[in-house]
mmCIF file of C-alpha atoms in Angstrom:
data_model
loop_
_atom_site.group_PDB
_atom_site.id
_atom_site.type_symbol
_atom_site.label_atom_id
_atom_site.label_comp_id
_atom_site.label_asym_id
_atom_site.label_seq_id
_atom_site.Cartn_x
_atom_site.Cartn_y
_atom_site.Cartn_z
ATOM 1 C CA MET A 1 0.000 0.000 0.000
ATOM 2 C CA SER A 2 2.699 2.494 1.012
ATOM 3 C CA ASN A 3 4.397 2.168 -2.372
ATOM 4 C CA ASP A 4 1.239 3.612 -3.965
ATOM 5 C CA ILE A 5 1.662 6.912 -2.079
ATOM 6 C CA ARG A 6 2.157 9.734 -4.586
ATOM 7 C CA LEU A 7 1.536 12.765 -2.324
ATOM 8 C CA VAL A 8 2.852 13.485 1.174
ATOM 9 C CA VAL A 9 1.197 16.300 3.138
ATOM 10 C CA LEU A 10 3.417 17.482 5.991
ATOM 11 C CA ASP A 11 2.703 19.822 8.880
ATOM 12 C CA MET A 12 5.342 22.430 9.731
ATOM 13 C CA ALA A 13 5.715 23.532 13.401
ATOM 14 C CA GLY A 14 6.382 20.484 15.556
ATOM 15 C CA THR A 15 6.677 18.134 12.571
ATOM 16 C CA THR A 16 9.298 19.500 10.174
ATOM 17 C CA VAL A 17 10.116 22.735 12.059
ATOM 18 C CA ALA A 18 11.118 22.906 15.733
ATOM 19 C CA ASP A 19 8.515 24.738 17.824
ATOM 20 C CA ASP A 20 10.458 25.185 21.097
ATOM 21 C CA GLY A 21 7.486 26.861 22.756
ATOM 22 C CA LEU A 22 7.228 29.660 20.176
ATOM 23 C CA VAL A 23 3.461 29.239 19.780
ATOM 24 C CA GLU A 24 2.920 29.576 23.524
ATOM 25 C CA ARG A 25 5.254 32.581 23.761
ATOM 26 C CA ALA A 26 3.432 34.293 20.887
ATOM 27 C CA PHE A 27 0.091 33.435 22.517
ATOM 28 C CA ASP A 28 1.233 35.192 25.703
ATOM 29 C CA ALA A 29 1.746 38.352 23.637
ATOM 30 C CA ALA A 30 -1.675 37.967 22.006
ATOM 31 C CA ALA A 31 -3.384 37.465 25.358
ATOM 32 C CA ALA A 32 -1.587 40.478 26.829
ATOM 33 C CA ALA A 33 -2.793 42.620 23.920
ATOM 34 C CA LEU A 34 -6.349 41.738 24.977
ATOM 35 C CA GLY A 35 -5.630 42.460 28.641
ATOM 36 C CA VAL A 36 -5.229 38.848 29.764
ATOM 37 C CA GLU A 37 -2.084 38.712 31.896
ATOM 38 C CA ALA A 38 0.091 35.645 32.413
ATOM 39 C CA GLY A 39 -0.498 33.954 35.766
ATOM 40 C CA THR A 40 -4.230 34.700 35.892
ATOM 41 C CA PRO A 41 -6.935 31.990 35.837
ATOM 42 C CA ASP A 42 -8.202 33.338 32.491
ATOM 43 C CA HIS A 43 -4.727 33.027 30.987
ATOM 44 C CA ALA A 44 -4.307 29.473 32.291
ATOM 45 C CA ARG A 45 -7.694 28.455 30.844
ATOM 46 C CA MET A 46 -6.876 29.978 27.467
ATOM 47 C CA LEU A 47 -3.398 28.425 27.350
ATOM 48 C CA ASP A 48 -4.936 24.998 28.036
ATOM 49 C CA HIS A 49 -7.206 25.512 25.021
ATOM 50 C CA VAL A 50 -4.249 26.579 22.864
ATOM 51 C CA ARG A 51 -2.383 23.390 23.818
ATOM 52 C CA VAL A 52 -5.356 21.100 23.190
ATOM 53 C CA THR A 53 -6.054 22.681 19.778
ATOM 54 C CA MET A 54 -2.456 22.795 18.501
ATOM 55 C CA GLY A 55 -2.588 22.404 14.722
ATOM 56 C CA GLU A 56 -5.835 24.328 14.318
ATOM 57 C CA SER A 57 -5.972 27.569 12.340
ATOM 58 C CA LYS A 58 -4.840 30.265 14.783
ATOM 59 C CA ILE A 59 -7.623 32.709 13.888
ATOM 60 C CA SER A 60 -10.147 29.959 14.671
ATOM 61 C CA VAL A 61 -8.537 29.479 18.085
ATOM 62 C CA PHE A 62 -8.785 33.199 18.837
ATOM 63 C CA ARG A 63 -12.408 33.324 17.695
ATOM 64 C CA HIS A 64 -13.172 30.610 20.228
ATOM 65 C CA LEU A 65 -11.229 32.325 23.019
ATOM 66 C CA PHE A 66 -12.372 35.921 22.540
ATOM 67 C CA GLY A 67 -15.761 35.572 20.863
ATOM 68 C CA GLU A 68 -15.986 38.892 19.052
ATOM 69 C CA GLU A 69 -14.429 39.010 15.578
ATOM 70 C CA ALA A 70 -12.668 42.331 16.240
ATOM 71 C CA LYS A 71 -11.004 40.929 19.377
ATOM 72 C CA ALA A 72 -10.066 37.718 17.576
ATOM 73 C CA GLN A 73 -8.444 39.712 14.758
ATOM 74 C CA GLN A 74 -6.603 41.925 17.278
ATOM 75 C CA ALA A 75 -5.294 38.855 19.102
ATOM 76 C CA ASN A 76 -4.274 37.208 15.827
ATOM 77 C CA LEU A 77 -2.334 40.297 14.708
ATOM 78 C CA ALA A 78 -0.513 40.438 18.066
ATOM 79 C CA PHE A 79 0.231 36.705 17.846
ATOM 80 C CA GLU A 80 1.657 37.019 14.344
ATOM 81 C CA ALA A 81 3.770 40.062 15.241
ATOM 82 C CA ALA A 82 5.227 38.233 18.250
ATOM 83 C CA TYR A 83 5.851 35.049 16.254
ATOM 84 C CA HIS A 84 7.506 37.044 13.460
ATOM 85 C CA ASP A 85 9.793 38.720 16.020
ATOM 86 C CA LEU A 86 10.790 35.311 17.444
ATOM 87 C CA VAL A 87 11.561 33.999 13.950
ATOM 88 C CA GLU A 88 13.549 37.154 13.087
ATOM 89 C CA ALA A 89 15.508 36.718 16.341
ATOM 90 C CA GLY A 90 16.678 33.333 15.136
ATOM 91 C CA HIS A 91 14.303 31.108 17.113
ATOM 92 C CA CYS A 92 13.400 28.996 14.098
ATOM 93 C CA GLU A 93 15.139 25.869 12.907
ATOM 94 C CA ALA A 94 14.360 22.690 11.043
ATOM 95 C CA LEU A 95 13.896 19.518 13.042
ATOM 96 C CA PRO A 96 16.801 17.058 12.600
ATOM 97 C CA GLY A 97 16.420 15.037 9.421
ATOM 98 C CA ALA A 98 13.393 16.984 8.156
ATOM 99 C CA ALA A 99 14.992 18.551 5.087
ATOM 100 C CA GLU A 100 16.651 15.235 4.227
ATOM 101 C CA ALA A 101 13.318 13.402 4.585
ATOM 102 C CA ILE A 102 11.596 15.853 2.237
ATOM 103 C CA GLU A 103 14.420 15.431 -0.280
ATOM 104 C CA GLN A 104 14.165 11.624 -0.056
ATOM 105 C CA LEU A 105 10.402 11.697 -0.562
ATOM 106 C CA ARG A 106 10.693 13.907 -3.629
ATOM 107 C CA SER A 107 13.611 11.918 -5.021
ATOM 108 C CA ALA A 108 11.349 8.852 -4.865
ATOM 109 C CA GLY A 109 8.921 10.652 -7.196
ATOM 110 C CA ARG A 110 6.447 11.781 -4.559
ATOM 111 C CA LYS A 111 4.982 15.272 -4.320
ATOM 112 C CA VAL A 112 5.470 17.001 -0.955
ATOM 113 C CA VAL A 113 3.183 19.758 0.343
ATOM 114 C CA LEU A 114 3.920 21.717 3.537
ATOM 115 C CA THR A 115 0.860 22.880 5.474
ATOM 116 C CA THR A 116 0.326 25.043 8.540
ATOM 117 C CA GLY A 117 -2.268 26.505 10.880
ATOM 118 C CA PHE A 118 -0.544 29.884 10.574
ATOM 119 C CA SER A 119 -1.315 32.675 8.125
ATOM 120 C CA ARG A 120 0.496 32.941 4.778
ATOM 121 C CA SER A 121 2.692 35.781 6.062
ATOM 122 C CA THR A 122 3.851 33.729 9.062
ATOM 123 C CA GLN A 123 4.363 30.629 6.920
ATOM 124 C CA ASP A 124 6.450 32.632 4.434
ATOM 125 C CA ARG A 125 8.630 34.030 7.230
ATOM 126 C CA ILE A 126 9.351 30.538 8.522
ATOM 127 C CA LEU A 127 10.156 29.268 5.021
ATOM 128 C CA ALA A 128 12.465 32.237 4.419
ATOM 129 C CA ALA A 129 14.217 31.837 7.776
ATOM 130 C CA LEU A 130 14.971 28.193 6.922
ATOM 131 C CA GLY A 131 15.808 28.835 3.262
ATOM 132 C CA TRP A 132 12.955 26.486 2.412
ATOM 133 C CA GLN A 133 11.173 28.540 -0.265
ATOM 134 C CA ASP A 134 11.748 25.798 -2.855
ATOM 135 C CA ILE A 135 11.996 22.702 -0.648
ATOM 136 C CA ALA A 136 8.468 21.440 -1.370
ATOM 137 C CA ASP A 137 6.213 21.178 -4.417
ATOM 138 C CA LEU A 138 3.627 23.419 -2.729
ATOM 139 C CA THR A 139 2.963 25.213 0.571
ATOM 140 C CA LEU A 140 -0.534 25.864 1.886
ATOM 141 C CA CYS A 141 -2.124 27.811 4.745
ATOM 142 C CA PRO A 142 -5.782 27.562 5.901
ATOM 143 C CA ALA A 143 -6.931 30.673 4.018
ATOM 144 C CA GLU A 144 -5.864 29.020 0.740
ATOM 145 C CA ALA A 145 -7.736 25.799 1.422
ATOM 146 C CA GLY A 146 -11.033 26.921 2.983
ATOM 147 C CA ARG A 147 -10.790 25.620 6.529
ATOM 148 C CA GLY A 148 -7.826 24.668 8.663
ATOM 149 C CA ARG A 149 -7.390 21.453 10.620
ATOM 150 C CA PRO A 150 -9.107 19.324 11.936
ATOM 151 C CA TYR A 151 -11.031 19.655 8.650
ATOM 152 C CA PRO A 152 -9.630 17.810 5.614
ATOM 153 C CA ASP A 153 -9.421 20.900 3.396
ATOM 154 C CA LEU A 154 -5.618 21.336 3.441
ATOM 155 C CA ALA A 155 -4.938 17.726 2.432
ATOM 156 C CA LEU A 156 -7.687 17.742 -0.201
ATOM 157 C CA THR A 157 -6.497 21.081 -1.627
ATOM 158 C CA ALA A 158 -2.996 19.611 -1.807
ATOM 159 C CA LEU A 159 -4.417 16.647 -3.755
ATOM 160 C CA LEU A 160 -6.249 18.930 -6.187
ATOM 161 C CA ARG A 161 -3.371 21.374 -6.677
ATOM 162 C CA THR A 162 -0.805 18.614 -7.319
ATOM 163 C CA GLY A 163 -3.073 16.643 -9.646
ATOM 164 C CA THR A 164 -2.969 13.521 -7.450
ATOM 165 C CA ASP A 165 -5.461 10.923 -8.681
ATOM 166 C CA SER A 166 -6.940 9.548 -5.458
ATOM 167 C CA VAL A 167 -7.110 10.113 -1.699
ATOM 168 C CA ARG A 168 -5.759 6.540 -1.453
ATOM 169 C CA GLN A 169 -2.437 7.894 -2.800
ATOM 170 C CA VAL A 170 -2.029 10.436 0.012
ATOM 171 C CA ALA A 171 0.016 10.223 3.228
ATOM 172 C CA VAL A 172 -0.439 12.844 5.955
ATOM 173 C CA ALA A 173 2.047 13.455 8.775
ATOM 174 C CA GLY A 174 1.864 15.773 11.767
ATOM 175 C CA ASP A 175 2.490 16.173 15.493
ATOM 176 C CA THR A 176 -1.050 16.958 16.695
ATOM 177 C CA GLY A 177 -4.342 15.171 17.105
ATOM 178 C CA TYR A 178 -5.866 17.681 14.690
ATOM 179 C CA ASP A 179 -3.347 16.620 12.026
ATOM 180 C CA MET A 180 -4.509 13.022 12.517
ATOM 181 C CA LEU A 181 -8.197 13.960 12.320
ATOM 182 C CA ALA A 182 -7.583 15.970 9.150
ATOM 183 C CA GLY A 183 -5.737 13.061 7.553
ATOM 184 C CA THR A 184 -8.373 10.463 8.392
ATOM 185 C CA ARG A 185 -11.189 12.773 7.264
ATOM 186 C CA ALA A 186 -9.358 13.282 3.962
ATOM 187 C CA GLY A 187 -9.341 9.508 3.418
ATOM 188 C CA ALA A 188 -5.548 9.109 3.526
ATOM 189 C CA PRO A 189 -4.474 5.478 4.089
ATOM 190 C CA VAL A 190 -1.279 6.604 5.879
ATOM 191 C CA VAL A 191 -1.766 9.096 8.718
ATOM 192 C CA ALA A 192 1.515 9.272 10.608
ATOM 193 C CA GLY A 193 1.933 10.984 13.950
ATOM 194 C CA VAL A 194 5.378 12.194 15.007
ATOM 195 C CA LEU A 195 6.561 12.615 18.608
ATOM 196 C CA THR A 196 8.577 15.830 18.079
ATOM 197 C CA GLY A 197 5.753 18.280 18.779
ATOM 198 C CA ALA A 198 2.619 19.035 20.710
ATOM 199 C CA HIS A 199 0.886 15.715 21.380
ATOM 200 C CA GLY A 200 1.922 12.271 22.608
ATOM 201 C CA GLU A 201 1.218 8.833 21.185
ATOM 202 C CA GLU A 202 -2.051 8.356 23.086
ATOM 203 C CA ARG A 203 -3.648 11.510 21.648
ATOM 204 C CA LEU A 204 -2.273 10.820 18.155
ATOM 205 C CA ARG A 205 -3.669 7.269 18.081
ATOM 206 C CA ALA A 206 -6.994 8.357 19.594
ATOM 207 C CA ASP A 207 -7.413 10.825 16.728
ATOM 208 C CA GLY A 208 -6.645 8.277 14.020
ATOM 209 C CA ALA A 209 -2.892 7.834 13.565
ATOM 210 C CA THR A 210 -2.146 4.710 11.510
ATOM 211 C CA HIS A 211 1.530 4.955 12.521
ATOM 212 C CA VAL A 212 3.444 6.797 15.250
ATOM 213 C CA LEU A 213 7.057 7.728 14.469
ATOM 214 C CA ALA A 214 9.840 9.143 16.625
ATOM 215 C CA SER A 215 10.316 11.861 14.013
ATOM 216 C CA ILE A 216 9.650 12.794 10.396
ATOM 217 C CA ALA A 217 13.079 11.339 9.544
ATOM 218 C CA GLU A 218 11.458 7.880 9.736
ATOM 219 C CA LEU A 219 8.744 8.624 7.165
ATOM 220 C CA PRO A 220 10.644 7.843 3.924
ATOM 221 C CA ALA A 221 11.501 4.340 5.193
ATOM 222 C CA LEU A 222 7.882 3.777 6.249
ATOM 223 C CA LEU A 223 6.631 4.652 2.761
ATOM 224 C CA GLY A 224 9.331 2.568 1.095
#
């Protein structure tokens, strides 16, 4: 079955790119912009939600947390500004073996698409910081697909944009339960969870992982 995989849809932060707590640090800045200070019960409740929903489109997370669209947009702008500053300060690096894994997958004739829950501007900054502008066949953010994870839109948009013939030819890999849900909902026969990011094996398997890998470096061997 794995030899039939023609398209590999990979998450970025926590899967191919080291997170190192950047999402949580940027969330602190977003919360502060809305008057929610670190150390308060409100902050703790919101941070718990951020952790549980890792992988989801960030604007969707802020809509849930702050309710009003204007507040959600304000929080999202503050989050992006803080994340951009962290990336510019050098807090952004590829996970070990990630670039090599992508190269191996493409050398084997497979298309590779990098997806994210961030906006296009944040995604582009990460790609630029890593020198990854041309590493994949395509990069996608939620706004370009319709809905972010846990919906299947990113994987299905990747299939359409790369001209892949069937969902049965798609592998999805990510570090969050939402990545696993998105992959299973897209009909991918290989939905691989990696243990380099937000969620552990129990959450990944509960949300549909067909395989759990130590890191993305193991994916080329899994697909054969």
